[in-house]
Short mmCIF file of C-alpha atoms and ligand atoms in Angstrom, two decimals:
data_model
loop_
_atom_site.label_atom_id
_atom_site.label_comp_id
_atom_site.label_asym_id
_atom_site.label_seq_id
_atom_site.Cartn_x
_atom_site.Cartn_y
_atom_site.Cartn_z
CA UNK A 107 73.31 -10.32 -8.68
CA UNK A 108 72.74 -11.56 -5.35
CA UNK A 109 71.14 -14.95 -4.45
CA UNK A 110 70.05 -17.27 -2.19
CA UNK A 111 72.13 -20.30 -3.34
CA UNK A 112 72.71 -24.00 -2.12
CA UNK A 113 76.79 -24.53 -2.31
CA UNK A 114 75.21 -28.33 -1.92
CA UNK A 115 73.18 -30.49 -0.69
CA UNK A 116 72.65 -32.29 2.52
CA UNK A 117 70.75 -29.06 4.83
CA UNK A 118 70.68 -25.43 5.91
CA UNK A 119 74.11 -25.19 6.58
CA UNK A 120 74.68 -25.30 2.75
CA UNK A 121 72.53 -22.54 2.61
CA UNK A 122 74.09 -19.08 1.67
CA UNK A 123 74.04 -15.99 0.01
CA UNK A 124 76.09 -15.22 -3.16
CA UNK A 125 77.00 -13.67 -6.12
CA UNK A 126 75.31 -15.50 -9.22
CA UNK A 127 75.03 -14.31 -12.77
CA UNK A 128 72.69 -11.83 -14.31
CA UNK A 129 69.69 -13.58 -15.84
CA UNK A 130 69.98 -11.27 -19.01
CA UNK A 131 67.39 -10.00 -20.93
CA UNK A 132 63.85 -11.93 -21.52
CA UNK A 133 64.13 -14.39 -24.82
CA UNK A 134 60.97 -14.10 -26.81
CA UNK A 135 57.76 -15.41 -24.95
CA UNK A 136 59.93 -14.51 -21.86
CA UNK A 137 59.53 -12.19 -19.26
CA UNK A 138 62.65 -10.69 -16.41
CA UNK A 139 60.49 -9.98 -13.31
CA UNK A 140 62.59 -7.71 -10.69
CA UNK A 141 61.39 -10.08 -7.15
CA UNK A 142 60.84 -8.21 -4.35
CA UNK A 143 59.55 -11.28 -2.25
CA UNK A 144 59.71 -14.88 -2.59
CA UNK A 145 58.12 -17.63 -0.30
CA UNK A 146 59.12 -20.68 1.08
CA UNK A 147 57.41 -24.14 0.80
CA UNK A 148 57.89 -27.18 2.05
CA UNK A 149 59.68 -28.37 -1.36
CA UNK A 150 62.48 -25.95 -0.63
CA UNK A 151 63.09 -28.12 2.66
CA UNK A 152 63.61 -30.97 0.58
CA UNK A 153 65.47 -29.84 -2.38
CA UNK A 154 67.86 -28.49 0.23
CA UNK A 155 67.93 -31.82 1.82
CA UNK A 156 68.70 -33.43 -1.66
CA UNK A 157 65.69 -34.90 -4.26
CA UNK A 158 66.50 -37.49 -6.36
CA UNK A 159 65.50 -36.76 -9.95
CA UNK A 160 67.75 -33.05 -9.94
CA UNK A 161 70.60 -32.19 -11.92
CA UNK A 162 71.70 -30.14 -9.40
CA UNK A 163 73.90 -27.37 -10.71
CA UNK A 164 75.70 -25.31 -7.66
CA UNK A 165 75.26 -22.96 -6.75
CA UNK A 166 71.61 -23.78 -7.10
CA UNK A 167 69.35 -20.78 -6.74
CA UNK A 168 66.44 -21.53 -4.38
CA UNK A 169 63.24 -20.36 -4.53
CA UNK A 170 59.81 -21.55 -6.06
CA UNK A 171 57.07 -18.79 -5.14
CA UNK A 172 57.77 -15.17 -6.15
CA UNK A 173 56.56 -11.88 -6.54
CA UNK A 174 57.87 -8.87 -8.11
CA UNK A 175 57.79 -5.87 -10.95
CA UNK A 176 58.16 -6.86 -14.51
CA UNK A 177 61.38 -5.08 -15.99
CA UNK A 178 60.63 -6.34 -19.58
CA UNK A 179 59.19 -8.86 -21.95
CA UNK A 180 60.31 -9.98 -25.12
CA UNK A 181 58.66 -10.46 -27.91
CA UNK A 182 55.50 -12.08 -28.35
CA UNK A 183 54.67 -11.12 -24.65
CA UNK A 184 51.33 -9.26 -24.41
CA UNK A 185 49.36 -9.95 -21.09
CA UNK A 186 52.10 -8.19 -19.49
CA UNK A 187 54.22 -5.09 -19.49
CA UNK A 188 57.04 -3.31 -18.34
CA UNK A 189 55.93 -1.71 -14.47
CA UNK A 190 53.50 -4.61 -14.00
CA UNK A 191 53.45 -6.04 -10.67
CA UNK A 192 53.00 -9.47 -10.77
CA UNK A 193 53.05 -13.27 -8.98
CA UNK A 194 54.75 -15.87 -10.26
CA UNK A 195 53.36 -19.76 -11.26
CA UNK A 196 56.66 -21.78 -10.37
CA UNK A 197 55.40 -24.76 -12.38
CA UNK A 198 56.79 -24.63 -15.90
CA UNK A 199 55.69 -26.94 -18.66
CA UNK A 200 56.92 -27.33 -21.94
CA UNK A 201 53.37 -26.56 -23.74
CA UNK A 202 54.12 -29.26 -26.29
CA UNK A 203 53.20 -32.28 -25.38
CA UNK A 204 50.16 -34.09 -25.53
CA UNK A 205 49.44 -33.88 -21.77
CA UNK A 206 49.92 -29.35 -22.16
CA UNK A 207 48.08 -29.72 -25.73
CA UNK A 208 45.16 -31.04 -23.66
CA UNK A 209 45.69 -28.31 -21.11
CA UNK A 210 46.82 -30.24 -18.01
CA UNK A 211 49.89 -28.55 -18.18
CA UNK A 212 50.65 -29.73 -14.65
CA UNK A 213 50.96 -33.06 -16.28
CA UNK A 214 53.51 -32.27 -19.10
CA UNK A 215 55.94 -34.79 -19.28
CA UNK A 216 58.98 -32.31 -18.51
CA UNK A 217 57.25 -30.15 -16.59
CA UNK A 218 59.90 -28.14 -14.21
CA UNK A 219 59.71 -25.87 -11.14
CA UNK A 220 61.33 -23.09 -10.16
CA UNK A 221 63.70 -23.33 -7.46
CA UNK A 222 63.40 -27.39 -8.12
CA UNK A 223 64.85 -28.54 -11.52
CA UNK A 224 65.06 -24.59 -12.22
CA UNK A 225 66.92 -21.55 -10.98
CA UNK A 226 64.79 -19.87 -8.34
CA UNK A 227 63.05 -16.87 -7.30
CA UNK A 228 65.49 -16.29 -4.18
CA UNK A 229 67.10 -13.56 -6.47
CA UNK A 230 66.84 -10.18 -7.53
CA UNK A 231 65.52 -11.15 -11.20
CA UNK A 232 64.59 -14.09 -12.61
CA UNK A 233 63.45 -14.90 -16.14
CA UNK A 234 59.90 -16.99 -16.58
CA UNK A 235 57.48 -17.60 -19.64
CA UNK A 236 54.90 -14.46 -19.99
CA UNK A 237 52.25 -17.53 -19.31
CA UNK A 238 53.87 -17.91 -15.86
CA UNK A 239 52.88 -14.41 -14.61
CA UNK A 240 50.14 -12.93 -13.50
CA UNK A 241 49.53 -9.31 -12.25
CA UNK A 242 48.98 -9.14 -8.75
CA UNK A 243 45.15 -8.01 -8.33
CA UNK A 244 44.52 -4.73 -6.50
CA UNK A 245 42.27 -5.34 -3.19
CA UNK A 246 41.42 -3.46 -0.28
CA UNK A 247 43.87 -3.22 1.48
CA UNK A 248 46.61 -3.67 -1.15
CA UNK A 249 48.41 -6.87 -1.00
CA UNK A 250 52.47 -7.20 0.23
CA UNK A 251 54.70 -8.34 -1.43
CA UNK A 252 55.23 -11.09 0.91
CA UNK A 253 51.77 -11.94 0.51
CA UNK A 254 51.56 -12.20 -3.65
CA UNK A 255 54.49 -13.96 -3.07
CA UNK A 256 52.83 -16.62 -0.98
CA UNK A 257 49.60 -16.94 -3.32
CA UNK A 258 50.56 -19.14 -6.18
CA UNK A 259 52.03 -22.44 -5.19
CA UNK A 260 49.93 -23.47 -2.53
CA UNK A 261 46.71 -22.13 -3.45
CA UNK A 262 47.00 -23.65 -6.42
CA UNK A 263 48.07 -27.11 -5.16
CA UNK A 264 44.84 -27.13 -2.99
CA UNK A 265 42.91 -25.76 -5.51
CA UNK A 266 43.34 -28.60 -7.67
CA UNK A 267 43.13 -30.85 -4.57
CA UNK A 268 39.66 -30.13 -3.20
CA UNK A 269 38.09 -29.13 -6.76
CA UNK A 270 39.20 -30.80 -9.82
CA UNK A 271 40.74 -34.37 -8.10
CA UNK A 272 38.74 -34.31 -5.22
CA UNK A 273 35.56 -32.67 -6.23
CA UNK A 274 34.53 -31.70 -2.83
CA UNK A 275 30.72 -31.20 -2.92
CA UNK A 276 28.64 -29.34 -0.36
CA UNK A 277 27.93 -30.98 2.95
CA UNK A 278 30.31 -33.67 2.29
CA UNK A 279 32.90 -34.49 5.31
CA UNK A 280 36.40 -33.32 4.67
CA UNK A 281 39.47 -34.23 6.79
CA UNK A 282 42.76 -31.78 6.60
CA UNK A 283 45.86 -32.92 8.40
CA UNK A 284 48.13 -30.96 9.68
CA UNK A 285 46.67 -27.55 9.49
CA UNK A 286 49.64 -25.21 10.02
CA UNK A 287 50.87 -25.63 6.51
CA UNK A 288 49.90 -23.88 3.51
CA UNK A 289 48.71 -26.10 1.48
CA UNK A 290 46.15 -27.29 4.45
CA UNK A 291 45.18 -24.16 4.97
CA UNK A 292 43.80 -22.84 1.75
CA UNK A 293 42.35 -26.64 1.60
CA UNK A 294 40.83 -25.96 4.88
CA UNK A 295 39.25 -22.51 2.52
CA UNK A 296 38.55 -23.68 -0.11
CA UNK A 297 36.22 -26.86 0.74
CA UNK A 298 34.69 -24.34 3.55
CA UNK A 299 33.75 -22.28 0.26
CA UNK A 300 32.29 -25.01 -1.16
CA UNK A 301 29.97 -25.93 1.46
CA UNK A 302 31.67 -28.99 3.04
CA UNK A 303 31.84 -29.89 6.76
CA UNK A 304 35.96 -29.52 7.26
CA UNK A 305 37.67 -31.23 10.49
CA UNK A 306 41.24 -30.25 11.02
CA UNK A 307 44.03 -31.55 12.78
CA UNK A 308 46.68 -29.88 14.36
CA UNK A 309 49.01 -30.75 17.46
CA UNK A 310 49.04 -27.19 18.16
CA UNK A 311 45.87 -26.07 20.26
CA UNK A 312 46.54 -22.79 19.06
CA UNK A 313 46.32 -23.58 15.38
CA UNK A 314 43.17 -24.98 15.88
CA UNK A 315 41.97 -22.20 17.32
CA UNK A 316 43.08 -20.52 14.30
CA UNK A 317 41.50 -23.10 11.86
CA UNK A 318 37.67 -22.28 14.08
CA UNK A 319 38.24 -19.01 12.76
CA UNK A 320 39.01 -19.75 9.72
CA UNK A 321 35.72 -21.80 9.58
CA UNK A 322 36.74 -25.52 10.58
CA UNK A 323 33.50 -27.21 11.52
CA UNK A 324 35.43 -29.48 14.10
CA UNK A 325 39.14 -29.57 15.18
CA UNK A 326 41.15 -31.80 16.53
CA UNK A 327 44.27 -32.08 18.18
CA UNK A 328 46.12 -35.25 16.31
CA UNK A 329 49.13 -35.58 19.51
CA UNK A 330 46.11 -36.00 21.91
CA UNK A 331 43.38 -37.44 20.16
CA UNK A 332 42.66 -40.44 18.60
CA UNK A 333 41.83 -38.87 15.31
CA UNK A 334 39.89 -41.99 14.05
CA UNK A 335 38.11 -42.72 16.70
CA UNK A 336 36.71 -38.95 17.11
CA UNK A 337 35.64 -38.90 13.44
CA UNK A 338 33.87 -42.09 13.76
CA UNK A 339 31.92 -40.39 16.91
CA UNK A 340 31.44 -37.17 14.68
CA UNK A 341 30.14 -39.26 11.81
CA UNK A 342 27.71 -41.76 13.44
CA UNK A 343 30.54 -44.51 12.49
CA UNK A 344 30.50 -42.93 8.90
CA UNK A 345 33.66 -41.98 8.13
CA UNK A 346 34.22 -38.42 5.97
CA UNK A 347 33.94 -38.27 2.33
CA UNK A 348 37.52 -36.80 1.94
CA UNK A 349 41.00 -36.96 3.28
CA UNK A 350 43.28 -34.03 2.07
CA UNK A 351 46.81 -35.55 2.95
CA UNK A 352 50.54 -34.43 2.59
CA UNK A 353 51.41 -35.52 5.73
CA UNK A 354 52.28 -39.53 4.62
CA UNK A 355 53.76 -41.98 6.49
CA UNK A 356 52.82 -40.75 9.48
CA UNK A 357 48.97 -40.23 8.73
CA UNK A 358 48.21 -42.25 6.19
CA UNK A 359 47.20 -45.58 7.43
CA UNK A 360 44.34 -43.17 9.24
CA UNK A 361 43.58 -41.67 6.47
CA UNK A 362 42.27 -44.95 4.85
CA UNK A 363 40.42 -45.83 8.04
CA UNK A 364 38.65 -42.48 9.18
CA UNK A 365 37.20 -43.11 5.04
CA UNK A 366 33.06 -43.76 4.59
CA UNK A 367 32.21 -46.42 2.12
CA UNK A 368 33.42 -44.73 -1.33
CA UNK A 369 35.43 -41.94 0.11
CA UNK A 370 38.59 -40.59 -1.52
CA UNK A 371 41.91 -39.76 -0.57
CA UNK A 372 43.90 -36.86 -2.41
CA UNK A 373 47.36 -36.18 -1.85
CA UNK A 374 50.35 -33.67 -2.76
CA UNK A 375 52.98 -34.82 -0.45
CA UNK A 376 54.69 -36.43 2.32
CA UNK A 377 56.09 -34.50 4.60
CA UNK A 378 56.57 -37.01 7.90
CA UNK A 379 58.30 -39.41 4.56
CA UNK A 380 57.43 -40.58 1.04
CA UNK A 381 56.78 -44.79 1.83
CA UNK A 382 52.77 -45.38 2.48
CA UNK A 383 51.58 -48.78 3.27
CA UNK A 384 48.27 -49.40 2.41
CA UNK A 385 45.56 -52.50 3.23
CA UNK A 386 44.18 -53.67 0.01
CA UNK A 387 41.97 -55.42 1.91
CA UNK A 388 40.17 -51.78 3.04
CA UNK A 389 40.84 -49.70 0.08
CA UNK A 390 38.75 -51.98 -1.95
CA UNK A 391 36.17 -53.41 0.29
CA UNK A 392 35.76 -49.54 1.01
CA UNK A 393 35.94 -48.80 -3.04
CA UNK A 394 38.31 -46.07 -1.86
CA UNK A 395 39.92 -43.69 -4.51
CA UNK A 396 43.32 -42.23 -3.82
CA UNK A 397 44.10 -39.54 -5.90
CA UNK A 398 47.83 -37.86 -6.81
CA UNK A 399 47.91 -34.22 -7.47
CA UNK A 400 50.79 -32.19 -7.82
CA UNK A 401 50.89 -28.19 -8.59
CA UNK A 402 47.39 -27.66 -11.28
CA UNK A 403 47.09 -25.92 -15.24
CA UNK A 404 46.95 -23.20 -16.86
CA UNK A 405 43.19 -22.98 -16.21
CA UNK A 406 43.10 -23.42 -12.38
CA UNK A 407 45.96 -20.94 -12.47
CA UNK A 408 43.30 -18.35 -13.84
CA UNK A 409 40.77 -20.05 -11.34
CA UNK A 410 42.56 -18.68 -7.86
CA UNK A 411 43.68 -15.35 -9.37
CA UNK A 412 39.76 -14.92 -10.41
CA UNK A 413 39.24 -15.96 -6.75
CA UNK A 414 42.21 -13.58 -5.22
CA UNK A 415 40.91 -10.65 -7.07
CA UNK A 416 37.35 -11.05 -5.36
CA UNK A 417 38.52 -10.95 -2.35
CA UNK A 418 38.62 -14.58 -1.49
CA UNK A 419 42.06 -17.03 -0.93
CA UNK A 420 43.95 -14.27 0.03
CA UNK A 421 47.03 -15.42 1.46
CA UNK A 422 48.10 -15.94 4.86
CA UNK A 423 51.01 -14.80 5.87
CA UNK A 424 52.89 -16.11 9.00
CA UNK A 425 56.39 -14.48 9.04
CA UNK A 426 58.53 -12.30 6.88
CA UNK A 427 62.26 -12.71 6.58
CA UNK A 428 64.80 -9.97 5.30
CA UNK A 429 67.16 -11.44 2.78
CA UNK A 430 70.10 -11.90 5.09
CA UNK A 431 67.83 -14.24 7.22
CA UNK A 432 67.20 -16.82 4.58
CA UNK A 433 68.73 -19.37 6.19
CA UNK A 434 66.64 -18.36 9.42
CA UNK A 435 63.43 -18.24 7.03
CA UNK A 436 64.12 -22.31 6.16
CA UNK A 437 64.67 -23.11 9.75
CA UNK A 438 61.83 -21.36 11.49
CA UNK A 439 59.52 -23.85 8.46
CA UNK A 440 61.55 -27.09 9.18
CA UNK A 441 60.69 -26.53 13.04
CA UNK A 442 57.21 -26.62 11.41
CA UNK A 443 55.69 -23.67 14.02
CA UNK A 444 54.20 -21.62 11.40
CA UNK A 445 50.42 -21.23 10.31
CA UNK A 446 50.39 -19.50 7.00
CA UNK A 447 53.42 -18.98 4.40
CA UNK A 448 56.73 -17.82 5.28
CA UNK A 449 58.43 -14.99 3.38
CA UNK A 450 61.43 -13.48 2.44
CA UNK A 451 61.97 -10.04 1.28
CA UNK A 452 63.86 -8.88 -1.37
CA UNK A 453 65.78 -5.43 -2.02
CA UNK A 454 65.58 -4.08 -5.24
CA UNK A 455 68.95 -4.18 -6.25
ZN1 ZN B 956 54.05 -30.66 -21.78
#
C-alpha cells in the first residue's frame, strides 16, 4: 500500500512516498476506512521537524485528518457500516482511564493521534476505533472529500477553545491571531456564532479581507499595526474579554496586555515557538486566566458534526494536492500563505 512516509526526521526533504504494509483487517471495535483525502495541519510541520515525546518508527506514516469510505468493521462496530462515507477524529484515547471514564477523552492519560504517536491517514487505508468515525453529513452542495477531510481536527480544536475553555459569551471582545490558519478560522466562526465582537489579525491584507467576510467585527494587520494599541482605541482602554492564541512566542506577551480586567487567554499551540514569558505582575493584578486546550471529547466531537450537518462550520478549503505532491502540500503550509485547510487527495487504490 502506498504512503506518505517520513524516512526521518529533521524536514520535507525526508518526506516521501512508499510502499508500507497493509493495515489488515479491522480488530473488534475497529474499523479499515479506504481514505480518499487527508489534510494537513500545522502538527504535521512539526512532527516532520521532529517532537520530542515520539517513538518514531520509520517509515512513519503521516497524516492526522482524514476522510474516506468504510471497507469494514469488526465486531462490536454498529454506528457504522461497510459503504459509509465518513471523517475521521485523529485523537485516540484509551477510554479507560479516569480522565475518558469522565468523558474528557481529550484528557486521557495516553491519549494518541494519528499521524503523531500513530500511523497516519496519508495512506490508502488506515484502521481507527468505530468511536473515531463519523459519517460525513450530506449538505447542499455535497461536501469533497478534501473538505470532510479538513473538518475534524481543527474545528474541533476551536470548538473546545471558544466554548467549553473559553466560554465565549455574546458581545464579549474576542481577539484571533493569525487568521490564515485553521484553527483561527473556525475560532474566528464559531465566537461570531455566538454573538461576540471578533478582531482578527493577519499580516496579509488580503486575509483580512477574507476574515470581514467571514464576519470579523474589526481586522487588523499585526506587521503594520500596533495590535495593542488599536484594541485599546477599539475598547475605550478596555482590553477584549478573550485572546484565542497558537501563535506563542511571538504574540504572546500581547496577548496578556491587549486583556480587560478578568479576561482569559486560551491556547492550542505555538507556532512562531513553544517558550512564553509571562509578567506575573499583570496576569494577576489583571486576575487573568490562561487556559490549555488541546484537540476536545467525545461529546464536542458530536457537537461540530451536529453543527456541520446544519449547515454551519463547514470547512474551508484553501488548496488541494494530488498524492504525488505531498511534499509540495507541506511546503506551500510551512510558507504559511494559505487561508483555510490544505488537502491532499487520495486514489483509491
Ligand atoms: Zn483515557
Amino acid at each position: 500500500m502506498r504512503a506518505a512516509v517520513l524516512t526521518d526526521i529533521g524536514g520535507l526533504d525526508r518526506l516521501a512516498i512508499a510502499e508500507v504494509p497493509d493495515p489488515g483487517p479491522p480488530g473488534p471495535g475497529e474499523v479499515r476506512v479506504a481514505v480518499r483525502a487527508a489534510a494537513l495541519n500545522h502538527l504535521d510541520l512539526f512532527v516532520a521537524g521532529g517532537l520530542p515525546g515520539i517513538d518514531y518508527r520509520f517509515p512513519h506514516v503521516v497524516g492526522a485528518d482524514g476522510a474516506g469510505v468504510v471497507e469494514s468493521v469488526g465486531a462490536g462496530v454498529e454506528r457504522v457500516r461497510p459503504g459509509d462515507r465518513v471523517m475521521i477524529n485523529p485523537g485516540i484515547p484509551d477510554r479507560t482511564c479516569e480522565f475518558c471514564r469522565a468523558g474528557e477523552q481529550s484528557l486521557c492519560v495516553q491519549y494518541r493521534i494519528l499521524g503523531e504517536h500513530l500511523p497516519g491517514t496519508l495512506r490508502g487505508a488506515v484502521l481507527v476505533p468505530g468511536a473515531n468515525v463519523a459519517p460525513i453529513p450530506d449538505l447542499e452542495p455535497a461536501l469533497s472529500w478534501a473538505e470532510a477531510a479538513a473538518f475534524s481536527l481543527v474545528t474541533l480544536t476551536a470548538w473546545r477553545m471558544v466554548t467549553t475553555r473559553a466560554r465565549v459569551r455574546a458581545g464579549e471582545w474576542v481577539l484571533v491571531w493569525g487568521i490564515g490558519g485553521g484553527v483561527s478560522l473556525t475560532a474566528l466562526r464559531i465566537a461570531k456564532q455566538l454573538g461576540a465582537k471578533v478582531i482578527a489579525t493577519s499580516s496579509s491584507d488580503a486575509k483580512l479581507a477574507r476574515a470581514r467576510e467571514l464576519g470579523a467585527d474589526v481586522t487588523l494587520n499585526h506587521a503594520t499595526q500596533d495590535v495593542p494599541k488599536e484594541v485599546r482605541a477599539l475598547t475605550a482602554k478596555r482590553g477584549v474579554d478573550v485572546v484565542v492564541e497558537n501563535v506563542g512566542a511571538a504574540t504572546w506577551e500581547k496577548s496578556i496586555r491587549v486583556l480587560a480586567k478578568g479576561g482569559r487567554v486560551v491556547t492550542c499551540g505555538g507556532t512562531s515557538g513553544p517558550m512564553l514569558v509571562t509578567d506575573v505582575r499583570r496576569l494577576f493584578w489583571g486576575q487573568y486566566t490562561i487556559l490549555g486546550s488541546t484537540m476536545g471529547n467525545d461529546a464536542e466531537y458530536a457537537a461540530i458534526v451536529g453543527e456541520l450537518a446544519a449547515g454551519r462550520l463547514r470547512p474551508l478549503v484553501d488548496r488541494v494536492f494530488s498524492f504525488s505532491q505531498v511534499r509540495d502540500a507541506y511546503a506551500y503550509l510551512e510558507r504559511a500563505e494559505q487561508l483555510g485547510k490544505v488537502a491532499v487527495e487520495i486514489p483509491p487504490s
